[in-house]
Amino acid sequence: MGNNGQQQRFEQLFREQYSRLFYYALQITHDREASRDIVSETFSRVWSQWETVDADKAPTLLLVSVKRRCVDHLRHLKVLNRYSDYYLHAVDECYIDDHEAEQRQQSVDMLMAQLEEPTKTILTLCFLEHRKYDEVAEQLHIHHDTVKRHVMKALKLLRGKFAPKNVYPPATETVS
């Protein structure tokens, strides 16, 4: 059979099978556009190998190929959905973390503003300017232990504000 005869046979196969394969793919994918693409790509691939295809087995080959492409399409969608879920979760986490960090920073700033001198200055020098207790003591002309006491006092206030609240009261079990 000549090249023109093969083309006519393929065109006849296309006319006979396209609608059936399209609706088959649509049942699997529930997506008209994807179904059209899958069926068209399948016919294109079969056409590119048409000289080696047994024309009597072509409908079965097309059906199996469409089914496999549909499954591949659904797997790809599943991966995309997992990625988009991950991405949305990551974005939410970043936003929540940023928002919580901003709130925490505002609370720290408010607590710092409420601290009395020299505790406020000592905490600023030790933690914001990263100076050692000895350097701060020398700069403020106070004893090293005084710096340490003021830092401990400020940290106690901060811990009281930011420590996780104990939801459950301590157990007070009585032994009889």
PDB file of C-alpha atoms in Angstrom:
ATOM      1  CA  MET A   1       0.000   0.000   0.000  1.00  0.00           C
ATOM      2  CA  GLY A   2       1.406   3.384  -0.985  1.00  0.00           C
ATOM      3  CA  ASN A   3       2.000   6.408   1.197  1.00  0.00           C
ATOM      4  CA  ASN A   4      -1.314   7.928   0.078  1.00  0.00           C
ATOM      5  CA  GLY A   5      -3.169   4.718   1.012  1.00  0.00           C
ATOM      6  CA  GLN A   6      -1.574   4.673   4.447  1.00  0.00           C
ATOM      7  CA  GLN A   7      -2.561   8.296   5.012  1.00  0.00           C
ATOM      8  CA  GLN A   8      -6.176   7.537   4.011  1.00  0.00           C
ATOM      9  CA  ARG A   9      -6.254   4.541   6.365  1.00  0.00           C
ATOM     10  CA  PHE A  10      -4.914   6.700   9.231  1.00  0.00           C
ATOM     11  CA  GLU A  11      -7.470   9.450   8.495  1.00  0.00           C
ATOM     12  CA  GLN A  12     -10.255   6.861   8.577  1.00  0.00           C
ATOM     13  CA  LEU A  13      -8.945   5.546  11.918  1.00  0.00           C
ATOM     14  CA  PHE A  14      -8.835   9.120  13.227  1.00  0.00           C
ATOM     15  CA  ARG A  15     -12.456   9.804  12.206  1.00  0.00           C
ATOM     16  CA  GLU A  16     -13.662   6.522  13.687  1.00  0.00           C
ATOM     17  CA  GLN A  17     -11.748   6.670  16.967  1.00  0.00           C
ATOM     18  CA  TYR A  18     -11.227  10.328  17.925  1.00  0.00           C
ATOM     19  CA  SER A  19     -14.613  10.951  19.590  1.00  0.00           C
ATOM     20  CA  ARG A  20     -14.594   7.654  21.430  1.00  0.00           C
ATOM     21  CA  LEU A  21     -11.057   8.247  22.743  1.00  0.00           C
ATOM     22  CA  PHE A  22     -11.831  11.853  23.645  1.00  0.00           C
ATOM     23  CA  TYR A  23     -14.807  10.858  25.812  1.00  0.00           C
ATOM     24  CA  TYR A  24     -12.845   8.012  27.321  1.00  0.00           C
ATOM     25  CA  ALA A  25     -10.086  10.454  28.304  1.00  0.00           C
ATOM     26  CA  LEU A  26     -12.676  12.941  29.565  1.00  0.00           C
ATOM     27  CA  GLN A  27     -14.136  10.300  31.893  1.00  0.00           C
ATOM     28  CA  ILE A  28     -10.711   9.787  33.398  1.00  0.00           C
ATOM     29  CA  THR A  29      -9.405  13.363  33.542  1.00  0.00           C
ATOM     30  CA  HIS A  30     -12.623  15.409  33.863  1.00  0.00           C
ATOM     31  CA  ASP A  31     -10.811  18.074  31.851  1.00  0.00           C
ATOM     32  CA  ARG A  32     -11.859  18.797  28.265  1.00  0.00           C
ATOM     33  CA  GLU A  33      -8.684  20.609  27.275  1.00  0.00           C
ATOM     34  CA  ALA A  34      -6.411  17.947  28.744  1.00  0.00           C
ATOM     35  CA  SER A  35      -8.465  15.222  27.057  1.00  0.00           C
ATOM     36  CA  ARG A  36      -8.141  16.929  23.659  1.00  0.00           C
ATOM     37  CA  ASP A  37      -4.398  17.297  24.141  1.00  0.00           C
ATOM     38  CA  ILE A  38      -3.961  13.690  25.259  1.00  0.00           C
ATOM     39  CA  VAL A  39      -5.896  12.257  22.333  1.00  0.00           C
ATOM     40  CA  SER A  40      -4.207  14.567  19.808  1.00  0.00           C
ATOM     41  CA  GLU A  41      -0.731  13.748  21.138  1.00  0.00           C
ATOM     42  CA  THR A  42      -1.550  10.042  21.006  1.00  0.00           C
ATOM     43  CA  PHE A  43      -2.674  10.240  17.378  1.00  0.00           C
ATOM     44  CA  SER A  44       0.400  12.295  16.540  1.00  0.00           C
ATOM     45  CA  ARG A  45       2.687   9.704  18.080  1.00  0.00           C
ATOM     46  CA  VAL A  46       0.920   6.834  16.309  1.00  0.00           C
ATOM     47  CA  TRP A  47       1.156   8.729  13.020  1.00  0.00           C
ATOM     48  CA  SER A  48       4.905   9.211  13.488  1.00  0.00           C
ATOM     49  CA  GLN A  49       5.235   5.419  13.813  1.00  0.00           C
ATOM     50  CA  TRP A  50       2.408   4.521  11.417  1.00  0.00           C
ATOM     51  CA  GLU A  51       4.597   2.482   9.076  1.00  0.00           C
ATOM     52  CA  THR A  52       5.410   0.026  11.908  1.00  0.00           C
ATOM     53  CA  VAL A  53       1.862  -0.117  13.363  1.00  0.00           C
ATOM     54  CA  ASP A  54      -0.431  -3.033  12.579  1.00  0.00           C
ATOM     55  CA  ALA A  55      -3.564  -1.205  11.357  1.00  0.00           C
ATOM     56  CA  ASP A  56      -5.862  -3.923  12.766  1.00  0.00           C
ATOM     57  CA  LYS A  57      -4.417  -3.442  16.259  1.00  0.00           C
ATOM     58  CA  ALA A  58      -4.299   0.365  16.035  1.00  0.00           C
ATOM     59  CA  PRO A  59      -7.617   0.974  17.912  1.00  0.00           C
ATOM     60  CA  THR A  60      -6.363  -1.079  20.861  1.00  0.00           C
ATOM     61  CA  LEU A  61      -2.976   0.647  20.732  1.00  0.00           C
ATOM     62  CA  LEU A  62      -4.694   4.044  20.758  1.00  0.00           C
ATOM     63  CA  LEU A  63      -6.952   3.110  23.680  1.00  0.00           C
ATOM     64  CA  VAL A  64      -4.061   1.820  25.794  1.00  0.00           C
ATOM     65  CA  SER A  65      -1.920   4.848  24.918  1.00  0.00           C
ATOM     66  CA  VAL A  66      -4.708   7.287  25.821  1.00  0.00           C
ATOM     67  CA  LYS A  67      -5.299   5.497  29.111  1.00  0.00           C
ATOM     68  CA  ARG A  68      -1.589   5.655  30.001  1.00  0.00           C
ATOM     69  CA  ARG A  69      -1.367   9.324  29.065  1.00  0.00           C
ATOM     70  CA  CYS A  70      -4.423  10.063  31.215  1.00  0.00           C
ATOM     71  CA  VAL A  71      -2.836   8.304  34.180  1.00  0.00           C
ATOM     72  CA  ASP A  72       0.397  10.234  33.589  1.00  0.00           C
ATOM     73  CA  HIS A  73      -1.617  13.454  33.430  1.00  0.00           C
ATOM     74  CA  LEU A  74      -3.348  12.670  36.745  1.00  0.00           C
ATOM     75  CA  ARG A  75      -0.028  11.802  38.383  1.00  0.00           C
ATOM     76  CA  HIS A  76       1.401  15.076  37.158  1.00  0.00           C
ATOM     77  CA  LEU A  77      -1.586  16.953  38.601  1.00  0.00           C
ATOM     78  CA  LYS A  78      -1.092  15.156  41.896  1.00  0.00           C
ATOM     79  CA  VAL A  79       2.543  16.290  42.005  1.00  0.00           C
ATOM     80  CA  LEU A  80       1.508  19.840  41.117  1.00  0.00           C
ATOM     81  CA  ASN A  81      -1.128  19.814  43.848  1.00  0.00           C
ATOM     82  CA  ARG A  82       1.375  18.556  46.399  1.00  0.00           C
ATOM     83  CA  TYR A  83       3.826  21.247  45.346  1.00  0.00           C
ATOM     84  CA  SER A  84       1.185  23.972  45.465  1.00  0.00           C
ATOM     85  CA  ASP A  85       0.023  22.744  48.894  1.00  0.00           C
ATOM     86  CA  TYR A  86       3.622  22.795  50.078  1.00  0.00           C
ATOM     87  CA  TYR A  87       4.171  26.239  48.610  1.00  0.00           C
ATOM     88  CA  LEU A  88       0.999  27.652  50.165  1.00  0.00           C
ATOM     89  CA  HIS A  89       1.908  26.118  53.513  1.00  0.00           C
ATOM     90  CA  ALA A  90       5.432  27.533  53.286  1.00  0.00           C
ATOM     91  CA  VAL A  91       4.122  30.993  52.400  1.00  0.00           C
ATOM     92  CA  ASP A  92       1.635  30.819  55.272  1.00  0.00           C
ATOM     93  CA  GLU A  93       4.393  29.754  57.646  1.00  0.00           C
ATOM     94  CA  CYS A  94       6.613  32.617  56.518  1.00  0.00           C
ATOM     95  CA  TYR A  95       3.802  35.106  56.936  1.00  0.00           C
ATOM     96  CA  ILE A  96       2.786  33.740  60.316  1.00  0.00           C
ATOM     97  CA  ASP A  97       6.394  33.588  61.489  1.00  0.00           C
ATOM     98  CA  ASP A  98       7.042  37.130  60.263  1.00  0.00           C
ATOM     99  CA  HIS A  99       3.854  38.368  61.865  1.00  0.00           C
ATOM    100  CA  GLU A 100       4.607  36.617  65.159  1.00  0.00           C
ATOM    101  CA  ALA A 101       8.196  37.858  65.106  1.00  0.00           C
ATOM    102  CA  GLU A 102       6.988  41.393  64.488  1.00  0.00           C
ATOM    103  CA  GLN A 103       4.556  41.144  67.406  1.00  0.00           C
ATOM    104  CA  ARG A 104       7.279  39.696  69.622  1.00  0.00           C
ATOM    105  CA  GLN A 105       9.651  42.511  68.653  1.00  0.00           C
ATOM    106  CA  GLN A 106       6.997  45.105  69.494  1.00  0.00           C
ATOM    107  CA  SER A 107       6.483  43.479  72.895  1.00  0.00           C
ATOM    108  CA  VAL A 108      10.228  43.490  73.572  1.00  0.00           C
ATOM    109  CA  ASP A 109      10.431  47.148  72.570  1.00  0.00           C
ATOM    110  CA  MET A 110       7.565  47.986  74.931  1.00  0.00           C
ATOM    111  CA  LEU A 111       9.230  46.079  77.788  1.00  0.00           C
ATOM    112  CA  MET A 112      12.552  47.790  77.080  1.00  0.00           C
ATOM    113  CA  ALA A 113      10.814  51.149  77.252  1.00  0.00           C
ATOM    114  CA  GLN A 114       9.373  50.221  80.651  1.00  0.00           C
ATOM    115  CA  LEU A 115      12.729  49.218  82.150  1.00  0.00           C
ATOM    116  CA  GLU A 116      14.297  51.617  84.595  1.00  0.00           C
ATOM    117  CA  GLU A 117      17.785  53.026  84.246  1.00  0.00           C
ATOM    118  CA  PRO A 118      20.497  51.692  84.445  1.00  0.00           C
ATOM    119  CA  THR A 119      18.889  48.283  83.638  1.00  0.00           C
ATOM    120  CA  LYS A 120      17.716  49.526  80.227  1.00  0.00           C
ATOM    121  CA  THR A 121      21.169  50.878  79.322  1.00  0.00           C
ATOM    122  CA  ILE A 122      22.949  47.758  80.559  1.00  0.00           C
ATOM    123  CA  LEU A 123      20.648  45.448  78.591  1.00  0.00           C
ATOM    124  CA  THR A 124      21.081  47.573  75.473  1.00  0.00           C
ATOM    125  CA  LEU A 125      24.860  47.529  75.750  1.00  0.00           C
ATOM    126  CA  CYS A 126      25.056  43.782  76.518  1.00  0.00           C
ATOM    127  CA  PHE A 127      22.541  42.408  74.038  1.00  0.00           C
ATOM    128  CA  LEU A 128      22.040  44.963  71.300  1.00  0.00           C
ATOM    129  CA  GLU A 129      25.635  46.177  71.102  1.00  0.00           C
ATOM    130  CA  HIS A 130      27.076  42.755  72.065  1.00  0.00           C
ATOM    131  CA  ARG A 131      29.417  44.071  74.718  1.00  0.00           C
ATOM    132  CA  LYS A 132      30.865  41.943  77.482  1.00  0.00           C
ATOM    133  CA  TYR A 133      29.834  42.486  81.091  1.00  0.00           C
ATOM    134  CA  ASP A 134      33.346  43.748  81.954  1.00  0.00           C
ATOM    135  CA  GLU A 135      33.231  46.336  79.140  1.00  0.00           C
ATOM    136  CA  VAL A 136      29.821  47.588  80.282  1.00  0.00           C
ATOM    137  CA  ALA A 137      30.950  47.717  83.915  1.00  0.00           C
ATOM    138  CA  GLU A 138      34.019  49.731  82.956  1.00  0.00           C
ATOM    139  CA  GLN A 139      32.024  52.118  80.728  1.00  0.00           C
ATOM    140  CA  LEU A 140      29.366  52.786  83.423  1.00  0.00           C
ATOM    141  CA  HIS A 141      31.868  52.758  86.304  1.00  0.00           C
ATOM    142  CA  ILE A 142      30.043  49.974  88.135  1.00  0.00           C
ATOM    143  CA  HIS A 143      31.015  46.527  89.352  1.00  0.00           C
ATOM    144  CA  HIS A 144      30.846  43.470  87.068  1.00  0.00           C
ATOM    145  CA  ASP A 145      28.332  41.779  89.439  1.00  0.00           C
ATOM    146  CA  THR A 146      26.037  44.828  89.249  1.00  0.00           C
ATOM    147  CA  VAL A 147      25.890  44.473  85.467  1.00  0.00           C
ATOM    148  CA  LYS A 148      25.095  40.799  85.901  1.00  0.00           C
ATOM    149  CA  ARG A 149      22.293  41.565  88.419  1.00  0.00           C
ATOM    150  CA  HIS A 150      20.659  44.102  86.080  1.00  0.00           C
ATOM    151  CA  VAL A 151      20.835  41.665  83.152  1.00  0.00           C
ATOM    152  CA  MET A 152      19.287  38.902  85.281  1.00  0.00           C
ATOM    153  CA  LYS A 153      16.523  41.275  86.386  1.00  0.00           C
ATOM    154  CA  ALA A 154      15.699  42.245  82.781  1.00  0.00           C
ATOM    155  CA  LEU A 155      15.818  38.652  81.537  1.00  0.00           C
ATOM    156  CA  LYS A 156      13.472  37.589  84.318  1.00  0.00           C
ATOM    157  CA  LEU A 157      10.948  40.185  83.115  1.00  0.00           C
ATOM    158  CA  LEU A 158      11.331  39.055  79.504  1.00  0.00           C
ATOM    159  CA  ARG A 159      10.972  35.387  80.414  1.00  0.00           C
ATOM    160  CA  GLY A 160       7.847  36.195  82.390  1.00  0.00           C
ATOM    161  CA  LYS A 161       6.397  37.801  79.292  1.00  0.00           C
ATOM    162  CA  PHE A 162       7.483  35.246  76.682  1.00  0.00           C
ATOM    163  CA  ALA A 163       7.715  31.933  78.520  1.00  0.00           C
ATOM    164  CA  PRO A 164       5.041  29.472  77.392  1.00  0.00           C
ATOM    165  CA  LYS A 165       2.145  29.546  79.756  1.00  0.00           C
ATOM    166  CA  ASN A 166       1.655  26.283  81.609  1.00  0.00           C
ATOM    167  CA  VAL A 167      -1.754  25.123  80.456  1.00  0.00           C
ATOM    168  CA  TYR A 168      -1.903  22.399  83.063  1.00  0.00           C
ATOM    169  CA  PRO A 169      -1.414  23.270  86.706  1.00  0.00           C
ATOM    170  CA  PRO A 170       1.284  21.335  88.533  1.00  0.00           C
ATOM    171  CA  ALA A 171       0.153  17.936  89.713  1.00  0.00           C
ATOM    172  CA  THR A 172      -0.727  17.847  93.375  1.00  0.00           C
ATOM    173  CA  GLU A 173      -1.279  14.195  93.937  1.00  0.00           C
ATOM    174  CA  THR A 174      -1.955  13.077  97.470  1.00  0.00           C
ATOM    175  CA  VAL A 175      -0.862   9.679  98.598  1.00  0.00           C
ATOM    176  CA  SER A 176      -3.202   7.893 100.935  1.00  0.00           C
TER     177      SER A 176
END
